Amino acid sequence: MFSESLLAAVGDWPGIEEVHAPQGLPPARYNIAPTQPIAVVRVQESVARVEPARWGLIPHWKKDLNGPPLFNACAETVATKPSFREAFARNRCIIPLDGYYEWKADVSSPGGGTKAKGKGKKTPYYVTGPEGMLFAAGLWSSGQDRLSATMITTEATEEMAWLHGRLPKFLRQEEIGPWLAGEPLLEPSTVTGFQARPADPAVGNVHNDYAELIAEQPPEGLF
């Protein structure tokens, strides 16, 4: 979810003199899936624009939307993979978010053993950053005459590896300018101090989109 605080936060980036949202600020969202609109920030000279983009990159050469959406780009291959290399070289953006969901499998069984990988119950977690809004490194394209974007991911940091093996490439404020200017910055994020709490399992259905999804969940009952 966003408010005027997003414009204020972008306005605090080094070198930014103006911030515009030509299509208005995006509405509050609590559950976003690939192919749906997300907010992206593109910068030209000293002017930042907050705009809606399809979450799932559409390269200029792609003729249709067949195949899985390109919503994540691995840092290890983004510079060379045909789907991303042109955007990596020319089209950088920032993807702002208040937090994100990650699912963790519970591999312990009631009898004290372990369940086969992928067979156990999964718990969704809502992850937030140390200082409010998070800014992820992204790429954009205008293929098929629409703005689309993807998010860079890296290996998880030691702090977050317990939850998942991958992590969005979150940028510190001083890294935003260099990223947009074309510097690689593909190493794991140096942002620390994340907080993760169980979220409502209803988040598994993208049609559920309400604030209670990210409310702190009570512990499960004993019986």
PDB file of C-alpha atoms in Angstrom:
ATOM      1  CA  MET A   1       0.000   0.000   0.000  1.00  0.00           C
ATOM      2  CA  PHE A   2       1.204   3.513  -0.708  1.00  0.00           C
ATOM      3  CA  SER A   3       0.313   7.080   0.090  1.00  0.00           C
ATOM      4  CA  GLU A   4       1.878  10.484  -0.298  1.00  0.00           C
ATOM      5  CA  SER A   5       4.756   9.015   1.733  1.00  0.00           C
ATOM      6  CA  LEU A   6       5.945   7.273  -1.426  1.00  0.00           C
ATOM      7  CA  LEU A   7       6.394  10.562  -3.245  1.00  0.00           C
ATOM      8  CA  ALA A   8       8.167  12.003  -0.211  1.00  0.00           C
ATOM      9  CA  ALA A   9      10.483   8.992   0.040  1.00  0.00           C
ATOM     10  CA  VAL A  10      11.415   9.177  -3.656  1.00  0.00           C
ATOM     11  CA  GLY A  11      11.939  12.918  -3.321  1.00  0.00           C
ATOM     12  CA  ASP A  12      14.589  12.207  -0.680  1.00  0.00           C
ATOM     13  CA  TRP A  13      16.745  10.223  -3.109  1.00  0.00           C
ATOM     14  CA  PRO A  14      20.030  11.958  -3.937  1.00  0.00           C
ATOM     15  CA  GLY A  15      19.802  14.066  -7.087  1.00  0.00           C
ATOM     16  CA  ILE A  16      15.992  14.018  -7.364  1.00  0.00           C
ATOM     17  CA  GLU A  17      14.458  17.455  -7.838  1.00  0.00           C
ATOM     18  CA  GLU A  18      10.934  16.553  -8.958  1.00  0.00           C
ATOM     19  CA  VAL A  19       8.613  13.581  -8.396  1.00  0.00           C
ATOM     20  CA  HIS A  20       5.516  13.013 -10.513  1.00  0.00           C
ATOM     21  CA  ALA A  21       2.774  10.380 -10.568  1.00  0.00           C
ATOM     22  CA  PRO A  22       1.141  11.168 -13.937  1.00  0.00           C
ATOM     23  CA  GLN A  23      -1.475   8.435 -13.562  1.00  0.00           C
ATOM     24  CA  GLY A  24      -2.042   9.052  -9.862  1.00  0.00           C
ATOM     25  CA  LEU A  25      -0.765   7.077  -6.911  1.00  0.00           C
ATOM     26  CA  PRO A  26      -1.504   3.346  -6.996  1.00  0.00           C
ATOM     27  CA  PRO A  27      -4.297   2.202  -4.663  1.00  0.00           C
ATOM     28  CA  ALA A  28      -3.532   0.247  -1.509  1.00  0.00           C
ATOM     29  CA  ARG A  29      -2.895  -3.433  -2.282  1.00  0.00           C
ATOM     30  CA  TYR A  30      -2.258  -6.274   0.150  1.00  0.00           C
ATOM     31  CA  ASN A  31      -1.866  -9.214  -2.226  1.00  0.00           C
ATOM     32  CA  ILE A  32      -0.322  -8.790  -5.672  1.00  0.00           C
ATOM     33  CA  ALA A  33       0.457 -11.598  -8.111  1.00  0.00           C
ATOM     34  CA  PRO A  34       2.571 -11.683 -11.279  1.00  0.00           C
ATOM     35  CA  THR A  35       0.889 -10.084 -14.341  1.00  0.00           C
ATOM     36  CA  GLN A  36      -0.953  -7.609 -12.101  1.00  0.00           C
ATOM     37  CA  PRO A  37       0.010  -3.897 -11.946  1.00  0.00           C
ATOM     38  CA  ILE A  38       2.735  -2.786  -9.557  1.00  0.00           C
ATOM     39  CA  ALA A  39       4.290   0.619  -8.966  1.00  0.00           C
ATOM     40  CA  VAL A  40       7.680   1.349 -10.508  1.00  0.00           C
ATOM     41  CA  VAL A  41       9.887   4.426 -10.349  1.00  0.00           C
ATOM     42  CA  ARG A  42      11.817   5.540 -13.432  1.00  0.00           C
ATOM     43  CA  VAL A  43      14.206   8.480 -13.360  1.00  0.00           C
ATOM     44  CA  GLN A  44      15.329  10.727 -16.194  1.00  0.00           C
ATOM     45  CA  GLU A  45      17.935  13.270 -15.231  1.00  0.00           C
ATOM     46  CA  SER A  46      16.581  14.707 -11.939  1.00  0.00           C
ATOM     47  CA  VAL A  47      12.893  13.857 -12.481  1.00  0.00           C
ATOM     48  CA  ALA A  48      11.345  10.703 -11.002  1.00  0.00           C
ATOM     49  CA  ARG A  49       8.080   9.230 -12.279  1.00  0.00           C
ATOM     50  CA  VAL A  50       5.933   6.783 -10.295  1.00  0.00           C
ATOM     51  CA  GLU A  51       3.963   4.676 -12.776  1.00  0.00           C
ATOM     52  CA  PRO A  52       1.957   1.432 -12.932  1.00  0.00           C
ATOM     53  CA  ALA A  53       3.600  -1.470 -14.756  1.00  0.00           C
ATOM     54  CA  ARG A  54       2.713  -5.079 -15.470  1.00  0.00           C
ATOM     55  CA  TRP A  55       4.622  -7.326 -13.080  1.00  0.00           C
ATOM     56  CA  GLY A  56       6.287  -9.593 -15.599  1.00  0.00           C
ATOM     57  CA  LEU A  57       8.693  -8.201 -18.165  1.00  0.00           C
ATOM     58  CA  ILE A  58       7.600  -8.172 -21.817  1.00  0.00           C
ATOM     59  CA  PRO A  59      10.762  -7.855 -23.961  1.00  0.00           C
ATOM     60  CA  HIS A  60      10.315  -5.798 -27.130  1.00  0.00           C
ATOM     61  CA  TRP A  61      10.763  -8.895 -29.302  1.00  0.00           C
ATOM     62  CA  LYS A  62       8.086 -10.970 -27.562  1.00  0.00           C
ATOM     63  CA  LYS A  63       5.029 -11.341 -29.801  1.00  0.00           C
ATOM     64  CA  ASP A  64       2.564 -12.768 -27.261  1.00  0.00           C
ATOM     65  CA  LEU A  65       2.143 -13.469 -23.558  1.00  0.00           C
ATOM     66  CA  ASN A  66       2.605 -17.228 -23.778  1.00  0.00           C
ATOM     67  CA  GLY A  67       4.865 -18.810 -21.202  1.00  0.00           C
ATOM     68  CA  PRO A  68       5.423 -17.981 -17.540  1.00  0.00           C
ATOM     69  CA  PRO A  69       5.607 -14.272 -16.669  1.00  0.00           C
ATOM     70  CA  LEU A  70       9.136 -12.930 -16.230  1.00  0.00           C
ATOM     71  CA  PHE A  71       8.533 -11.433 -12.805  1.00  0.00           C
ATOM     72  CA  ASN A  72      11.962 -12.234 -11.332  1.00  0.00           C
ATOM     73  CA  ALA A  73      15.411 -11.933 -12.909  1.00  0.00           C
ATOM     74  CA  CYS A  74      18.282 -13.828 -11.290  1.00  0.00           C
ATOM     75  CA  ALA A  75      21.286 -11.611 -10.630  1.00  0.00           C
ATOM     76  CA  GLU A  76      23.605 -14.406 -11.716  1.00  0.00           C
ATOM     77  CA  THR A  77      22.254 -14.457 -15.307  1.00  0.00           C
ATOM     78  CA  VAL A  78      20.452 -11.148 -15.839  1.00  0.00           C
ATOM     79  CA  ALA A  79      23.296  -9.569 -17.824  1.00  0.00           C
ATOM     80  CA  THR A  80      23.412 -12.378 -20.391  1.00  0.00           C
ATOM     81  CA  LYS A  81      19.961 -13.991 -20.543  1.00  0.00           C
ATOM     82  CA  PRO A  82      18.171 -12.859 -23.747  1.00  0.00           C
ATOM     83  CA  SER A  83      14.951 -12.016 -21.874  1.00  0.00           C
ATOM     84  CA  PHE A  84      16.705  -9.492 -19.630  1.00  0.00           C
ATOM     85  CA  ARG A  85      20.068  -8.408 -21.031  1.00  0.00           C
ATOM     86  CA  GLU A  86      18.787  -5.427 -23.037  1.00  0.00           C
ATOM     87  CA  ALA A  87      16.726  -4.076 -20.130  1.00  0.00           C
ATOM     88  CA  PHE A  88      19.673  -4.658 -17.803  1.00  0.00           C
ATOM     89  CA  ALA A  89      21.894  -2.591 -20.069  1.00  0.00           C
ATOM     90  CA  ARG A  90      19.440   0.263 -20.696  1.00  0.00           C
ATOM     91  CA  ASN A  91      16.223   0.178 -18.695  1.00  0.00           C
ATOM     92  CA  ARG A  92      16.675   0.339 -14.939  1.00  0.00           C
ATOM     93  CA  CYS A  93      13.906   1.113 -12.464  1.00  0.00           C
ATOM     94  CA  ILE A  94      13.090   0.874  -8.776  1.00  0.00           C
ATOM     95  CA  ILE A  95      10.193  -1.177  -7.412  1.00  0.00           C
ATOM     96  CA  PRO A  96       8.902   0.228  -4.090  1.00  0.00           C
ATOM     97  CA  LEU A  97       7.109  -1.987  -1.588  1.00  0.00           C
ATOM     98  CA  ASP A  98       6.068  -1.888   2.038  1.00  0.00           C
ATOM     99  CA  GLY A  99       6.721  -5.600   2.457  1.00  0.00           C
ATOM    100  CA  TYR A 100       6.466  -8.936   0.705  1.00  0.00           C
ATOM    101  CA  TYR A 101       5.201 -12.477   1.301  1.00  0.00           C
ATOM    102  CA  GLU A 102       7.329 -15.592   1.434  1.00  0.00           C
ATOM    103  CA  TRP A 103       6.161 -19.145   2.062  1.00  0.00           C
ATOM    104  CA  LYS A 104       8.147 -21.521   4.259  1.00  0.00           C
ATOM    105  CA  ALA A 105       7.614 -25.264   4.324  1.00  0.00           C
ATOM    106  CA  ASP A 106       7.274 -26.906   7.727  1.00  0.00           C
ATOM    107  CA  VAL A 107       9.358 -30.055   7.281  1.00  0.00           C
ATOM    108  CA  SER A 108       8.775 -31.394  10.798  1.00  0.00           C
ATOM    109  CA  SER A 109       6.145 -34.088  11.187  1.00  0.00           C
ATOM    110  CA  PRO A 110       3.936 -34.723  14.260  1.00  0.00           C
ATOM    111  CA  GLY A 111       5.979 -37.831  15.068  1.00  0.00           C
ATOM    112  CA  GLY A 112       9.234 -35.920  15.237  1.00  0.00           C
ATOM    113  CA  GLY A 113      10.551 -36.983  11.853  1.00  0.00           C
ATOM    114  CA  THR A 114      10.696 -35.006   8.641  1.00  0.00           C
ATOM    115  CA  LYS A 115       8.390 -34.847   5.662  1.00  0.00           C
ATOM    116  CA  ALA A 116       9.537 -35.158   2.089  1.00  0.00           C
ATOM    117  CA  LYS A 117      10.557 -31.896   0.515  1.00  0.00           C
ATOM    118  CA  GLY A 118       7.536 -30.030  -0.791  1.00  0.00           C
ATOM    119  CA  LYS A 119       5.075 -32.304   1.061  1.00  0.00           C
ATOM    120  CA  GLY A 120       4.802 -30.435   4.357  1.00  0.00           C
ATOM    121  CA  LYS A 121       2.500 -27.660   5.415  1.00  0.00           C
ATOM    122  CA  LYS A 122       3.575 -24.193   4.304  1.00  0.00           C
ATOM    123  CA  THR A 123       3.248 -20.991   6.303  1.00  0.00           C
ATOM    124  CA  PRO A 124       3.157 -17.571   4.651  1.00  0.00           C
ATOM    125  CA  TYR A 125       5.285 -14.842   6.224  1.00  0.00           C
ATOM    126  CA  TYR A 126       4.995 -11.117   5.731  1.00  0.00           C
ATOM    127  CA  VAL A 127       8.431  -9.494   5.620  1.00  0.00           C
ATOM    128  CA  THR A 128       9.083  -5.814   6.263  1.00  0.00           C
ATOM    129  CA  GLY A 129      12.238  -3.744   6.203  1.00  0.00           C
ATOM    130  CA  PRO A 130      14.103  -1.965   8.975  1.00  0.00           C
ATOM    131  CA  GLU A 131      12.993   1.548   8.051  1.00  0.00           C
ATOM    132  CA  GLY A 132       9.577   1.288   6.457  1.00  0.00           C
ATOM    133  CA  MET A 133       9.493   1.297   2.656  1.00  0.00           C
ATOM    134  CA  LEU A 134      11.754  -1.053   0.702  1.00  0.00           C
ATOM    135  CA  PHE A 135      13.217  -0.317  -2.724  1.00  0.00           C
ATOM    136  CA  ALA A 136      14.058  -3.270  -4.980  1.00  0.00           C
ATOM    137  CA  ALA A 137      16.258  -3.141  -8.063  1.00  0.00           C
ATOM    138  CA  GLY A 138      14.132  -3.616 -11.171  1.00  0.00           C
ATOM    139  CA  LEU A 139      14.145  -3.548 -14.962  1.00  0.00           C
ATOM    140  CA  TRP A 140      11.476  -2.243 -17.312  1.00  0.00           C
ATOM    141  CA  SER A 141      10.419  -2.719 -20.904  1.00  0.00           C
ATOM    142  CA  SER A 142       7.796  -1.276 -23.223  1.00  0.00           C
ATOM    143  CA  GLY A 143       7.224  -4.396 -25.302  1.00  0.00           C
ATOM    144  CA  GLN A 144       3.739  -4.717 -26.811  1.00  0.00           C
ATOM    145  CA  ASP A 145       3.284  -0.999 -26.145  1.00  0.00           C
ATOM    146  CA  ARG A 146       2.814  -1.407 -22.395  1.00  0.00           C
ATOM    147  CA  LEU A 147       5.080  -0.754 -19.462  1.00  0.00           C
ATOM    148  CA  SER A 148       6.234  -3.924 -17.733  1.00  0.00           C
ATOM    149  CA  ALA A 149       8.827  -4.697 -15.091  1.00  0.00           C
ATOM    150  CA  THR A 150      10.744  -7.431 -13.342  1.00  0.00           C
ATOM    151  CA  MET A 151      12.520  -7.601  -9.993  1.00  0.00           C
ATOM    152  CA  ILE A 152      16.162  -8.625  -9.522  1.00  0.00           C
ATOM    153  CA  THR A 153      16.779 -11.443  -7.037  1.00  0.00           C
ATOM    154  CA  THR A 154      20.012 -12.686  -5.475  1.00  0.00           C
ATOM    155  CA  GLU A 155      21.034 -15.404  -3.075  1.00  0.00           C
ATOM    156  CA  ALA A 156      19.492 -14.767   0.314  1.00  0.00           C
ATOM    157  CA  THR A 157      21.549 -12.989   2.916  1.00  0.00           C
ATOM    158  CA  GLU A 158      22.606 -14.925   5.992  1.00  0.00           C
ATOM    159  CA  GLU A 159      19.926 -13.112   7.976  1.00  0.00           C
ATOM    160  CA  MET A 160      17.080 -14.245   5.665  1.00  0.00           C
ATOM    161  CA  ALA A 161      18.291 -17.670   4.465  1.00  0.00           C
ATOM    162  CA  TRP A 162      16.104 -19.407   7.074  1.00  0.00           C
ATOM    163  CA  LEU A 163      13.026 -18.254   5.177  1.00  0.00           C
ATOM    164  CA  HIS A 164      14.031 -18.721   1.526  1.00  0.00           C
ATOM    165  CA  GLY A 165      17.133 -19.244  -0.585  1.00  0.00           C
ATOM    166  CA  ARG A 166      16.476 -16.142  -2.714  1.00  0.00           C
ATOM    167  CA  LEU A 167      15.888 -12.506  -1.810  1.00  0.00           C
ATOM    168  CA  PRO A 168      14.935  -9.423  -3.835  1.00  0.00           C
ATOM    169  CA  LYS A 169      17.890  -7.133  -4.429  1.00  0.00           C
ATOM    170  CA  PHE A 170      16.933  -4.377  -1.995  1.00  0.00           C
ATOM    171  CA  LEU A 171      18.897  -1.160  -2.338  1.00  0.00           C
ATOM    172  CA  ARG A 172      20.115   1.277   0.252  1.00  0.00           C
ATOM    173  CA  GLN A 173      19.295   4.891  -0.557  1.00  0.00           C
ATOM    174  CA  GLU A 174      22.886   5.586  -1.588  1.00  0.00           C
ATOM    175  CA  GLU A 175      22.762   2.644  -4.030  1.00  0.00           C
ATOM    176  CA  ILE A 176      19.651   3.811  -5.907  1.00  0.00           C
ATOM    177  CA  GLY A 177      21.444   6.380  -8.058  1.00  0.00           C
ATOM    178  CA  PRO A 178      24.274   4.017  -9.085  1.00  0.00           C
ATOM    179  CA  TRP A 179      21.779   1.269  -9.940  1.00  0.00           C
ATOM    180  CA  LEU A 180      19.738   3.583 -12.139  1.00  0.00           C
ATOM    181  CA  ALA A 181      22.953   4.846 -13.754  1.00  0.00           C
ATOM    182  CA  GLY A 182      23.857   1.334 -14.897  1.00  0.00           C
ATOM    183  CA  GLU A 183      26.224  -0.014 -12.249  1.00  0.00           C
ATOM    184  CA  PRO A 184      25.872  -3.815 -11.824  1.00  0.00           C
ATOM    185  CA  LEU A 185      25.238  -4.023  -8.043  1.00  0.00           C
ATOM    186  CA  LEU A 186      24.354  -7.705  -8.363  1.00  0.00           C
ATOM    187  CA  GLU A 187      25.775  -8.935  -5.074  1.00  0.00           C
ATOM    188  CA  PRO A 188      23.324  -9.888  -2.275  1.00  0.00           C
ATOM    189  CA  SER A 189      21.636  -6.975  -0.568  1.00  0.00           C
ATOM    190  CA  THR A 190      23.373  -5.255   2.321  1.00  0.00           C
ATOM    191  CA  VAL A 191      20.043  -4.155   3.800  1.00  0.00           C
ATOM    192  CA  THR A 192      19.583  -5.802   7.212  1.00  0.00           C
ATOM    193  CA  GLY A 193      17.108  -5.723  10.054  1.00  0.00           C
ATOM    194  CA  PHE A 194      14.159  -7.413   8.357  1.00  0.00           C
ATOM    195  CA  GLN A 195      11.138  -8.473  10.395  1.00  0.00           C
ATOM    196  CA  ALA A 196       9.064 -11.519   9.413  1.00  0.00           C
ATOM    197  CA  ARG A 197       5.768 -12.559  10.954  1.00  0.00           C
ATOM    198  CA  PRO A 198       3.210 -15.220   9.979  1.00  0.00           C
ATOM    199  CA  ALA A 199       0.529 -13.923   7.622  1.00  0.00           C
ATOM    200  CA  ASP A 200      -3.005 -15.124   6.995  1.00  0.00           C
ATOM    201  CA  PRO A 201      -2.920 -18.278   4.789  1.00  0.00           C
ATOM    202  CA  ALA A 202      -5.739 -16.667   2.803  1.00  0.00           C
ATOM    203  CA  VAL A 203      -2.980 -14.773   1.006  1.00  0.00           C
ATOM    204  CA  GLY A 204      -2.554 -17.939  -1.067  1.00  0.00           C
ATOM    205  CA  ASN A 205      -5.604 -16.854  -3.070  1.00  0.00           C
ATOM    206  CA  VAL A 206      -4.804 -13.673  -4.976  1.00  0.00           C
ATOM    207  CA  HIS A 207      -8.476 -12.709  -4.945  1.00  0.00           C
ATOM    208  CA  ASN A 208      -8.067 -12.039  -1.220  1.00  0.00           C
ATOM    209  CA  ASP A 209      -6.780  -8.486  -0.981  1.00  0.00           C
ATOM    210  CA  TYR A 210      -7.403  -6.772   2.364  1.00  0.00           C
ATOM    211  CA  ALA A 211      -5.400  -5.318   5.245  1.00  0.00           C
ATOM    212  CA  GLU A 212      -6.086  -8.189   7.657  1.00  0.00           C
ATOM    213  CA  LEU A 213      -3.827 -10.448   5.584  1.00  0.00           C
ATOM    214  CA  ILE A 214      -0.757  -8.757   7.045  1.00  0.00           C
ATOM    215  CA  ALA A 215      -2.060  -8.474  10.606  1.00  0.00           C
ATOM    216  CA  GLU A 216      -0.061 -10.453  13.131  1.00  0.00           C
ATOM    217  CA  GLN A 217      -1.527 -13.941  13.259  1.00  0.00           C
ATOM    218  CA  PRO A 218      -2.348 -15.625  16.611  1.00  0.00           C
ATOM    219  CA  PRO A 219      -0.563 -18.905  17.368  1.00  0.00           C
ATOM    220  CA  GLU A 220      -2.368 -22.078  16.351  1.00  0.00           C
ATOM    221  CA  GLY A 221      -4.408 -23.780  19.045  1.00  0.00           C
ATOM    222  CA  LEU A 222      -3.166 -26.862  20.826  1.00  0.00           C
ATOM    223  CA  PHE A 223      -6.134 -29.000  19.806  1.00  0.00           C
TER     224      PHE A 223
END
